[in-house]
PDB file of C-alpha atoms in Angstrom:
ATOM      1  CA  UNK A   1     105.658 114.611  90.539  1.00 57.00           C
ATOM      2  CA  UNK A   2     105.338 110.796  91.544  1.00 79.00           C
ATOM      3  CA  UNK A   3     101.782 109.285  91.759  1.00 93.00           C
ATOM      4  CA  UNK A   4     100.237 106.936  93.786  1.00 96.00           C
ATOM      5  CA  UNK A   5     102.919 103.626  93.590  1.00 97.00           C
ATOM      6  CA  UNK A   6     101.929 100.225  94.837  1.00 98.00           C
ATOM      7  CA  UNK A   7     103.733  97.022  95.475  1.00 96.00           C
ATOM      8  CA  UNK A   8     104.481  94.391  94.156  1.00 97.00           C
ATOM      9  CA  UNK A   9     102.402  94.664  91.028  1.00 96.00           C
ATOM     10  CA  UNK A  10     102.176  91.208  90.877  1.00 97.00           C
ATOM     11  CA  UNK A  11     101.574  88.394  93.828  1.00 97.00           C
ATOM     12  CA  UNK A  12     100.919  84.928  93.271  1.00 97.00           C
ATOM     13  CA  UNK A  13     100.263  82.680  96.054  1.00 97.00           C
ATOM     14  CA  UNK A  14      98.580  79.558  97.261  1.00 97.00           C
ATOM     15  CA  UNK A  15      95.554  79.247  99.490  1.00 96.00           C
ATOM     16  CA  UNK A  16      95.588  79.701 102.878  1.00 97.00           C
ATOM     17  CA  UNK A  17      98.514  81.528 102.684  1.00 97.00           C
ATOM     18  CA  UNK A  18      98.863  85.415 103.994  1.00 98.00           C
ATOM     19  CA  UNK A  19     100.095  88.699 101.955  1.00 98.00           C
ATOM     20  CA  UNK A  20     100.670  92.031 102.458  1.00 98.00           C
ATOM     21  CA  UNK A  21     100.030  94.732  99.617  1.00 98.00           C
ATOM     22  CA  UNK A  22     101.607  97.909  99.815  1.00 97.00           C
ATOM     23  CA  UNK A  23     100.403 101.365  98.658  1.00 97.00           C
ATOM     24  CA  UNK A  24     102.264 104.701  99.032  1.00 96.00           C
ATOM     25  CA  UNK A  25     100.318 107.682  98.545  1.00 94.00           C
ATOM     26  CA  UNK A  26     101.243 111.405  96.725  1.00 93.00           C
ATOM     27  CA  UNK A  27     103.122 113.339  99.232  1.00 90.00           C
ATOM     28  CA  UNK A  28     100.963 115.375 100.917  1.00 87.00           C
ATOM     29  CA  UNK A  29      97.346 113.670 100.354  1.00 89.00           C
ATOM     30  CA  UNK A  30      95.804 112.978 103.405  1.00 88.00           C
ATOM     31  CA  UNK A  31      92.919 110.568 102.031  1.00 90.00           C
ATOM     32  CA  UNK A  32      93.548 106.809 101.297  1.00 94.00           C
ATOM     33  CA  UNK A  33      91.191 104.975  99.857  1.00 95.00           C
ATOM     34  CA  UNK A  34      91.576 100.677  98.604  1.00 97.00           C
ATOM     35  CA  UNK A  35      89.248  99.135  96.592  1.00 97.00           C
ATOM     36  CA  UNK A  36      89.264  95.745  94.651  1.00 96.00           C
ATOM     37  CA  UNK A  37      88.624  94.751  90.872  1.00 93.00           C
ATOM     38  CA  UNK A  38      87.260  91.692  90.277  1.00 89.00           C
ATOM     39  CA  UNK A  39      86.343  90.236  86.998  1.00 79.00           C
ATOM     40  CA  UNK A  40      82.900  91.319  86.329  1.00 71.00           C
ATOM     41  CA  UNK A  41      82.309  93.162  89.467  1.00 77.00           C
ATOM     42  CA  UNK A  42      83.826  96.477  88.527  1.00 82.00           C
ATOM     43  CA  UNK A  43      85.468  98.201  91.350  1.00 91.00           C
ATOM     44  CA  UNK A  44      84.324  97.486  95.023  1.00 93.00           C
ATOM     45  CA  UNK A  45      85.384  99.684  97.912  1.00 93.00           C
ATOM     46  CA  UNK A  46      87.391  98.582 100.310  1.00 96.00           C
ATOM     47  CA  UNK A  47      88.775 101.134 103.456  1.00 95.00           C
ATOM     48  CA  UNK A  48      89.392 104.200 103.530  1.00 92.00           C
ATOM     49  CA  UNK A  49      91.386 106.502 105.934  1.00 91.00           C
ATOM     50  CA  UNK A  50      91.675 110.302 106.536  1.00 87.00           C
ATOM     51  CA  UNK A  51      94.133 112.008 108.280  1.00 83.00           C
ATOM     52  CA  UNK A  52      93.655 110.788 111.670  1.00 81.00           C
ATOM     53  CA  UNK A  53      90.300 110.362 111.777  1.00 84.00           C
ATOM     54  CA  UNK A  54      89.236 106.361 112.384  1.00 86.00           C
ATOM     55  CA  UNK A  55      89.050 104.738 108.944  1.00 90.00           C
ATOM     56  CA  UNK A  56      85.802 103.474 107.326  1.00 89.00           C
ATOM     57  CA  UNK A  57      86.167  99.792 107.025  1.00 92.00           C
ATOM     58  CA  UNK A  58      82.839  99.329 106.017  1.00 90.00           C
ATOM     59  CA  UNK A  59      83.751  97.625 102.878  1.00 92.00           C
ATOM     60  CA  UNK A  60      85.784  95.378 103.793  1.00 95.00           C
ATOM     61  CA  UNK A  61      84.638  91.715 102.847  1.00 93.00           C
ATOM     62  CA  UNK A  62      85.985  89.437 105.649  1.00 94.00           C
ATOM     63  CA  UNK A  63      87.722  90.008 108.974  1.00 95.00           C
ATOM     64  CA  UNK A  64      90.484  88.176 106.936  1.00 97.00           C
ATOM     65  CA  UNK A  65      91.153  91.575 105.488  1.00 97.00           C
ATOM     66  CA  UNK A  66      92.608  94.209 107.543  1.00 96.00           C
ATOM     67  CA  UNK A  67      94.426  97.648 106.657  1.00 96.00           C
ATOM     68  CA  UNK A  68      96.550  99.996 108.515  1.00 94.00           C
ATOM     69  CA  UNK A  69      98.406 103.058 107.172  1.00 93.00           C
ATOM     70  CA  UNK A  70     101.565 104.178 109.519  1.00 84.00           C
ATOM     71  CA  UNK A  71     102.245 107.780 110.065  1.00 81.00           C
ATOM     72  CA  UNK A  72      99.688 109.412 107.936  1.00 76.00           C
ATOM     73  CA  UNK A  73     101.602 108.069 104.187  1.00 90.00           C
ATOM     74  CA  UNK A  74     102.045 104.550 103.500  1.00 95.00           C
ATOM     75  CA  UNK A  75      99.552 101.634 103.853  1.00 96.00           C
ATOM     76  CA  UNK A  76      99.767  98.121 103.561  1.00 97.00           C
ATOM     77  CA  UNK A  77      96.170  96.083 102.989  1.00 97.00           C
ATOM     78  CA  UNK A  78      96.779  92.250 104.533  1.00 97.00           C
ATOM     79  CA  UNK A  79      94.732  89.710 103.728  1.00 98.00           C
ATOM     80  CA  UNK A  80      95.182  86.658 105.971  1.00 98.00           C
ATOM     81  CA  UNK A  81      94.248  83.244 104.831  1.00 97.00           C
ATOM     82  CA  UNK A  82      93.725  83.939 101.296  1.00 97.00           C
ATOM     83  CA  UNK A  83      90.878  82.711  99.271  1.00 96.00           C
ATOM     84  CA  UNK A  84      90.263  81.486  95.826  1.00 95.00           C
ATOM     85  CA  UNK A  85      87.678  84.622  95.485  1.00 94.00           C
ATOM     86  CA  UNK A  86      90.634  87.020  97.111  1.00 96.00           C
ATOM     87  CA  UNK A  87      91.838  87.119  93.078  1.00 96.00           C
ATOM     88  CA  UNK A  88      91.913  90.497  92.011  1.00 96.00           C
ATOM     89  CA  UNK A  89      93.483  93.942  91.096  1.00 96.00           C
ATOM     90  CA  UNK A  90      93.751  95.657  94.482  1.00 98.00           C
ATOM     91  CA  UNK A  91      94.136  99.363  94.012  1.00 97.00           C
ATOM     92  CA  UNK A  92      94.795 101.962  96.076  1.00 97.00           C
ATOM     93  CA  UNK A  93      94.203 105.925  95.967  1.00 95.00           C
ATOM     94  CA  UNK A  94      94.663 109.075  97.591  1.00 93.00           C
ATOM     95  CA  UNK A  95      93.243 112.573  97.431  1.00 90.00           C
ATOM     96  CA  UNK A  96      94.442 116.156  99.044  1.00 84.00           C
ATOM     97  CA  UNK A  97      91.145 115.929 100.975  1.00 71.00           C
ATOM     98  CA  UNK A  98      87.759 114.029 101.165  1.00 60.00           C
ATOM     99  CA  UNK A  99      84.822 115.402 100.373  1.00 58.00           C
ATOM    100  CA  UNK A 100      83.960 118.253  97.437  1.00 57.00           C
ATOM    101  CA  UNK A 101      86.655 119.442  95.017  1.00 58.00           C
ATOM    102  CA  UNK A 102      89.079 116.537  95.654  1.00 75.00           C
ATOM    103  CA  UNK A 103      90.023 113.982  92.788  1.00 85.00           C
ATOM    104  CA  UNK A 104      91.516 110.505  93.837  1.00 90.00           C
ATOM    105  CA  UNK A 105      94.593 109.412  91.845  1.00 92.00           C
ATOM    106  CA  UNK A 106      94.743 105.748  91.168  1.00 95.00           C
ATOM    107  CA  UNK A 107      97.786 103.825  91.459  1.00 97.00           C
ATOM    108  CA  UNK A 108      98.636 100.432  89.469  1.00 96.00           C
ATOM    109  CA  UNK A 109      97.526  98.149  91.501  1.00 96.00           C
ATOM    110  CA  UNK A 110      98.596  94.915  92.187  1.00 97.00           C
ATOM    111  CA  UNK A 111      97.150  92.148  90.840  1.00 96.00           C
ATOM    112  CA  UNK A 112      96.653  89.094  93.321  1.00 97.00           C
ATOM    113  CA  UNK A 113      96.309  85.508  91.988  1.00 97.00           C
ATOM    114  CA  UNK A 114      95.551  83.020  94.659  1.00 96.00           C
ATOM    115  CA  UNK A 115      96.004  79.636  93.489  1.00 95.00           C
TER     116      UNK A 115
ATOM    117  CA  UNK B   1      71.443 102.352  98.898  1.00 76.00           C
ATOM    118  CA  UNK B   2      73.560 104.054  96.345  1.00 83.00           C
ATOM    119  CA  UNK B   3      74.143 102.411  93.611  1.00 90.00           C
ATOM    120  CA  UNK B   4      75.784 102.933  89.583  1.00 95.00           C
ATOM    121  CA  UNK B   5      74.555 101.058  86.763  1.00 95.00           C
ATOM    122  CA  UNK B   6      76.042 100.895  83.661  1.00 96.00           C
ATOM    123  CA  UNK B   7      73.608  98.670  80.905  1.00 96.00           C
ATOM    124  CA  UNK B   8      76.181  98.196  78.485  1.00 95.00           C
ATOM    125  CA  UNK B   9      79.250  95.684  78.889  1.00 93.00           C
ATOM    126  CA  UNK B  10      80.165  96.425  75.630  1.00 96.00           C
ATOM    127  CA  UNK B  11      79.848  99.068  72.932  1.00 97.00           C
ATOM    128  CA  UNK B  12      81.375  99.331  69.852  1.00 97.00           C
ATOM    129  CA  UNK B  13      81.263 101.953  67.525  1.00 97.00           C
ATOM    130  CA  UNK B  14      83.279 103.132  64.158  1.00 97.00           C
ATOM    131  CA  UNK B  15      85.732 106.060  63.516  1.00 97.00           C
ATOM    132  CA  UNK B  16      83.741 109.472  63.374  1.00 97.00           C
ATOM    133  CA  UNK B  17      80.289 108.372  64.921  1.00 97.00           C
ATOM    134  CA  UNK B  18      78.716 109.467  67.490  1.00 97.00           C
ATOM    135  CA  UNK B  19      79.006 107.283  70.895  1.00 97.00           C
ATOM    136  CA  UNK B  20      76.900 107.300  74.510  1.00 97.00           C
ATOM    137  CA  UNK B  21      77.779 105.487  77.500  1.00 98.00           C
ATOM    138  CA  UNK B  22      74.844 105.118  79.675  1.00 97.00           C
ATOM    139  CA  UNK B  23      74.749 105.713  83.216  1.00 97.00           C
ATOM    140  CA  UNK B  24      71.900 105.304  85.234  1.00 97.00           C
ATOM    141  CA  UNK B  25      72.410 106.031  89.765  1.00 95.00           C
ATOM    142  CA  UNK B  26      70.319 105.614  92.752  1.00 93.00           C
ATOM    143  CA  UNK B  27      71.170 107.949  95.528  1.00 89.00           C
ATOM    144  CA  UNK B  28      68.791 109.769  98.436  1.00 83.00           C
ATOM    145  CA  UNK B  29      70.344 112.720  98.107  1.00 81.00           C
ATOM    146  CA  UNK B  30      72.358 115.533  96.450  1.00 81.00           C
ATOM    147  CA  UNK B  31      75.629 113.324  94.813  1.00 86.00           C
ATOM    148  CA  UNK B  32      78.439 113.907  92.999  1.00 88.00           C
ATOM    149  CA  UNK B  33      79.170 112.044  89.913  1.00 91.00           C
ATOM    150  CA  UNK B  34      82.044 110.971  87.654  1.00 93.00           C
ATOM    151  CA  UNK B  35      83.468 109.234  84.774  1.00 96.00           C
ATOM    152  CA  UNK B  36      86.844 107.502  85.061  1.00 96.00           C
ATOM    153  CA  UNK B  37      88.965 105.757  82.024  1.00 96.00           C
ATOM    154  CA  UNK B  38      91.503 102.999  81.969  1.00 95.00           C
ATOM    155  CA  UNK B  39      93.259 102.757  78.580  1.00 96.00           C
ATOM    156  CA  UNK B  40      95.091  99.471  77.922  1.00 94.00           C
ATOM    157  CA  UNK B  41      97.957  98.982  80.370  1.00 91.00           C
ATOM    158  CA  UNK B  42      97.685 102.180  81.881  1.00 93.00           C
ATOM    159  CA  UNK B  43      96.122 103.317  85.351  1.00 94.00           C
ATOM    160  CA  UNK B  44      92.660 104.165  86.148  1.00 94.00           C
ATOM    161  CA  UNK B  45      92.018 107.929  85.608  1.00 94.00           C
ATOM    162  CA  UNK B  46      89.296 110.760  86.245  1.00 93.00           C
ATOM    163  CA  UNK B  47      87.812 111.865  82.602  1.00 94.00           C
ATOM    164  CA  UNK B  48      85.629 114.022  83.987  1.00 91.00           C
ATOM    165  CA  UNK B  49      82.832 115.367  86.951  1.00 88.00           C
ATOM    166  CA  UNK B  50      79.617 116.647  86.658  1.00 84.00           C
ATOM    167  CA  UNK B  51      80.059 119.828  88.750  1.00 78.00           C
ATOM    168  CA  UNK B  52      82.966 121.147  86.631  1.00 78.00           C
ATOM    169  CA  UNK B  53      80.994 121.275  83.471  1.00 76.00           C
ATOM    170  CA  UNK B  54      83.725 120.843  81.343  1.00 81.00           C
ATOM    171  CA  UNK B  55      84.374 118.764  78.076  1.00 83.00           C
ATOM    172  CA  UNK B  56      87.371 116.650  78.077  1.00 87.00           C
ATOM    173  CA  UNK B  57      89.074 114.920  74.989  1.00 91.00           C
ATOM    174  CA  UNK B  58      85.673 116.305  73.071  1.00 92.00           C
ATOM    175  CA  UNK B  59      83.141 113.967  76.116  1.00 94.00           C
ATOM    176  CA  UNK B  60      80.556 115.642  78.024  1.00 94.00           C
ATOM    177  CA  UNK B  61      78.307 114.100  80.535  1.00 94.00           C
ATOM    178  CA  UNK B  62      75.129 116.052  81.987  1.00 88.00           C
ATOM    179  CA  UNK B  63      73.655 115.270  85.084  1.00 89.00           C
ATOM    180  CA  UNK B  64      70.026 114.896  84.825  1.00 90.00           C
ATOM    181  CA  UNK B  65      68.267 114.415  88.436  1.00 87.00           C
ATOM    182  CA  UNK B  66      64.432 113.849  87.025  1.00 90.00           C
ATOM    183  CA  UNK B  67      66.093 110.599  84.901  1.00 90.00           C
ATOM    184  CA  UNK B  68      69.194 110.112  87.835  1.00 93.00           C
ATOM    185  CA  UNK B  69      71.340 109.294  84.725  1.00 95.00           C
ATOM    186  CA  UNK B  70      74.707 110.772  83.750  1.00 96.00           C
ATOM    187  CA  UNK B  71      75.423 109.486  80.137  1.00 97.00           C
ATOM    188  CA  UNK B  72      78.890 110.464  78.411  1.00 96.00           C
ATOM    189  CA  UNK B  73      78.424 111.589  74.994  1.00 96.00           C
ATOM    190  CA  UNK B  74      80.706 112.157  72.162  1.00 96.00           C
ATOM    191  CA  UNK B  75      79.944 113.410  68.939  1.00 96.00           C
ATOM    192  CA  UNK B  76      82.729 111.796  67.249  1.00 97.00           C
ATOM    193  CA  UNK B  77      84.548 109.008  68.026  1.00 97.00           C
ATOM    194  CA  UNK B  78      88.134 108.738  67.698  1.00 97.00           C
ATOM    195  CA  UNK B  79      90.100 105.303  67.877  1.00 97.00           C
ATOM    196  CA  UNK B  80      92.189 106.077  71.001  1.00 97.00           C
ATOM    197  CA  UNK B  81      89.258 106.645  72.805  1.00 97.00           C
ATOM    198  CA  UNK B  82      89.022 103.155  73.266  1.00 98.00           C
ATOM    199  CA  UNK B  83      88.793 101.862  76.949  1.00 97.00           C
ATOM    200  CA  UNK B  84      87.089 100.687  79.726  1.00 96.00           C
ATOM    201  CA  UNK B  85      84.938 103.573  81.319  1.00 97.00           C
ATOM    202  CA  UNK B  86      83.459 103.327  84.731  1.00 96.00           C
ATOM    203  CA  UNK B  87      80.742 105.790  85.952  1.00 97.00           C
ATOM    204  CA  UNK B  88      81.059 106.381  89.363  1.00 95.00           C
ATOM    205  CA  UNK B  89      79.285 108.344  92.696  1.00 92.00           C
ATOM    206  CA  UNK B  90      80.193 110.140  95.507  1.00 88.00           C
ATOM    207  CA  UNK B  91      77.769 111.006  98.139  1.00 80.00           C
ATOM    208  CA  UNK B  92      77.659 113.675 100.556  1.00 68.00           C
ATOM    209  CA  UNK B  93      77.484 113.189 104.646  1.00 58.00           C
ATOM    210  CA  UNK B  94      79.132 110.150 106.728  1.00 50.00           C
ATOM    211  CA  UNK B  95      80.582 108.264 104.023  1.00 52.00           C
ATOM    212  CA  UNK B  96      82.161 110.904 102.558  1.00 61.00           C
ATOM    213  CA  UNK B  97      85.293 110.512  99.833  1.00 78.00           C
ATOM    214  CA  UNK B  98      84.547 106.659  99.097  1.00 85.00           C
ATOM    215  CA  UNK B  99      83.379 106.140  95.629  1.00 90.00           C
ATOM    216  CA  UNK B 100      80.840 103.953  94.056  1.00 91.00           C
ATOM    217  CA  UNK B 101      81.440 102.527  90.907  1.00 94.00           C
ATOM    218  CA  UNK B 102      79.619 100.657  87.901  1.00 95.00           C
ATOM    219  CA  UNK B 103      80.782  97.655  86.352  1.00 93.00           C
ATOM    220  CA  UNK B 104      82.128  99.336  83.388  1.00 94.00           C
ATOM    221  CA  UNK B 105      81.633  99.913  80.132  1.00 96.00           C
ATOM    222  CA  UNK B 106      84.472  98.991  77.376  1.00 96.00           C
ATOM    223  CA  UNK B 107      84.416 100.812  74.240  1.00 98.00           C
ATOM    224  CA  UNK B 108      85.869 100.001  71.420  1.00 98.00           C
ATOM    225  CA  UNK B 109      86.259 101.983  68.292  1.00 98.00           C
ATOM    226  CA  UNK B 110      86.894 100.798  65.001  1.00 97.00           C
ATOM    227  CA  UNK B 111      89.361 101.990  62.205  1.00 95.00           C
TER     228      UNK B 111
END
């Protein structure tokens, strides 16, 4: 079946600007999880939603960063204002459940390039 | 505070010998830990978790609590086993799911 798909896999944009990254989960996983790759600094977590449970934003760097996921499936990570330091991979993954016994499928990420 | 490290930045080994990617975690508590791959151009991936025991593409890790390390291990390197390889956690409790991750480890085996 179709894994974890993000968009665009590729976003270039100046400072100061805003963008919107787009993840869309396997069909029926009801964990989401973001986190960032940055040069160096291996992966960082991000967010991370389950079901309908309030999601755990505790990794989110800035209030410049925000996430929301619509109806349980897609999500789209915004990052308003962007920063020099916002360059990264931003991936995204889901899992059938949190907790023991799930795996979390990485998608391709999208790789962000703030100029 | 959890945290992964991973000494080595880089390791490179040849064709046929024996290779160990070091691990090394600080967790209060029972965790659960992993090794993921990312081969060139292709997506990050689970290799494999401690509580399934299992050998995968010939790697094994072992969890051992008294030295909180989880080292991969292969007797025999191959060249397509050459990637980037992140060691990562998962606790147990409120933070449930997230992952922790190391800063990698790229291996590279030569011909």
């Amino acid at each position: 079946g179709a894994g974890v798909s993000q968009s665009p896999s590729n976003k270039v944009t100046e400072k100061g600007k805003d963008v919107e990254l787009r993840c869309d989960p396997i069909s029926g996983h009801t964990a989401l999880y973001w986190y960032r790759q940055s040069l160096g600094q291996g992966l960082e977590f991000l967010i991370y939603f389950q079901g309908n449970s309030a999601p755990d934003k505790s990794g989110l760097p800035s209030d410049r960063f925000s996430a929301e996921r619509t109806g349980g499936s897609v999500s789209t990570l915004t990052i308003q204002r962007t920063q020099q330091e916002d360059s990264a991979v931003y991936l995204c993954a889901s899992s059938f459940r949190s907790g023991g016994g799930d795996t979390q499928y990485f998608g391709p990420g999208t790789r962000l390039t703030v100029l | 505070a959890q945290r992964v490290t991973q000494p080595e930045k880089l390791l490179s080994v040849f064709k046929g010998a024996p290779v160990e990617l070091k691990c090394n975690y600080s967790y209060s508590g029972s965790p659960e830990l992993f090794w993921y791959v990312q081969y060139s151009r292709q997506r990050l991936q689970l290799l494999l978790r401690h509580i399934s025991r299992e050998s995968i593409k010939g790697f094994t890790a072992d969890l051992n609590k008294g030295e909180t390390s989880f080292h991969l291990k292969k007797p025999f390197a191959q060249e397509e086993d050459s990637a980037m390889y992140y060691c990562a956690l998962r606790g147990r409790g409120s933070t449930l799911g997230r992952l922790y991750f190391g800063r990698g480890t790229q291996l590279t085996v030569w011909p």
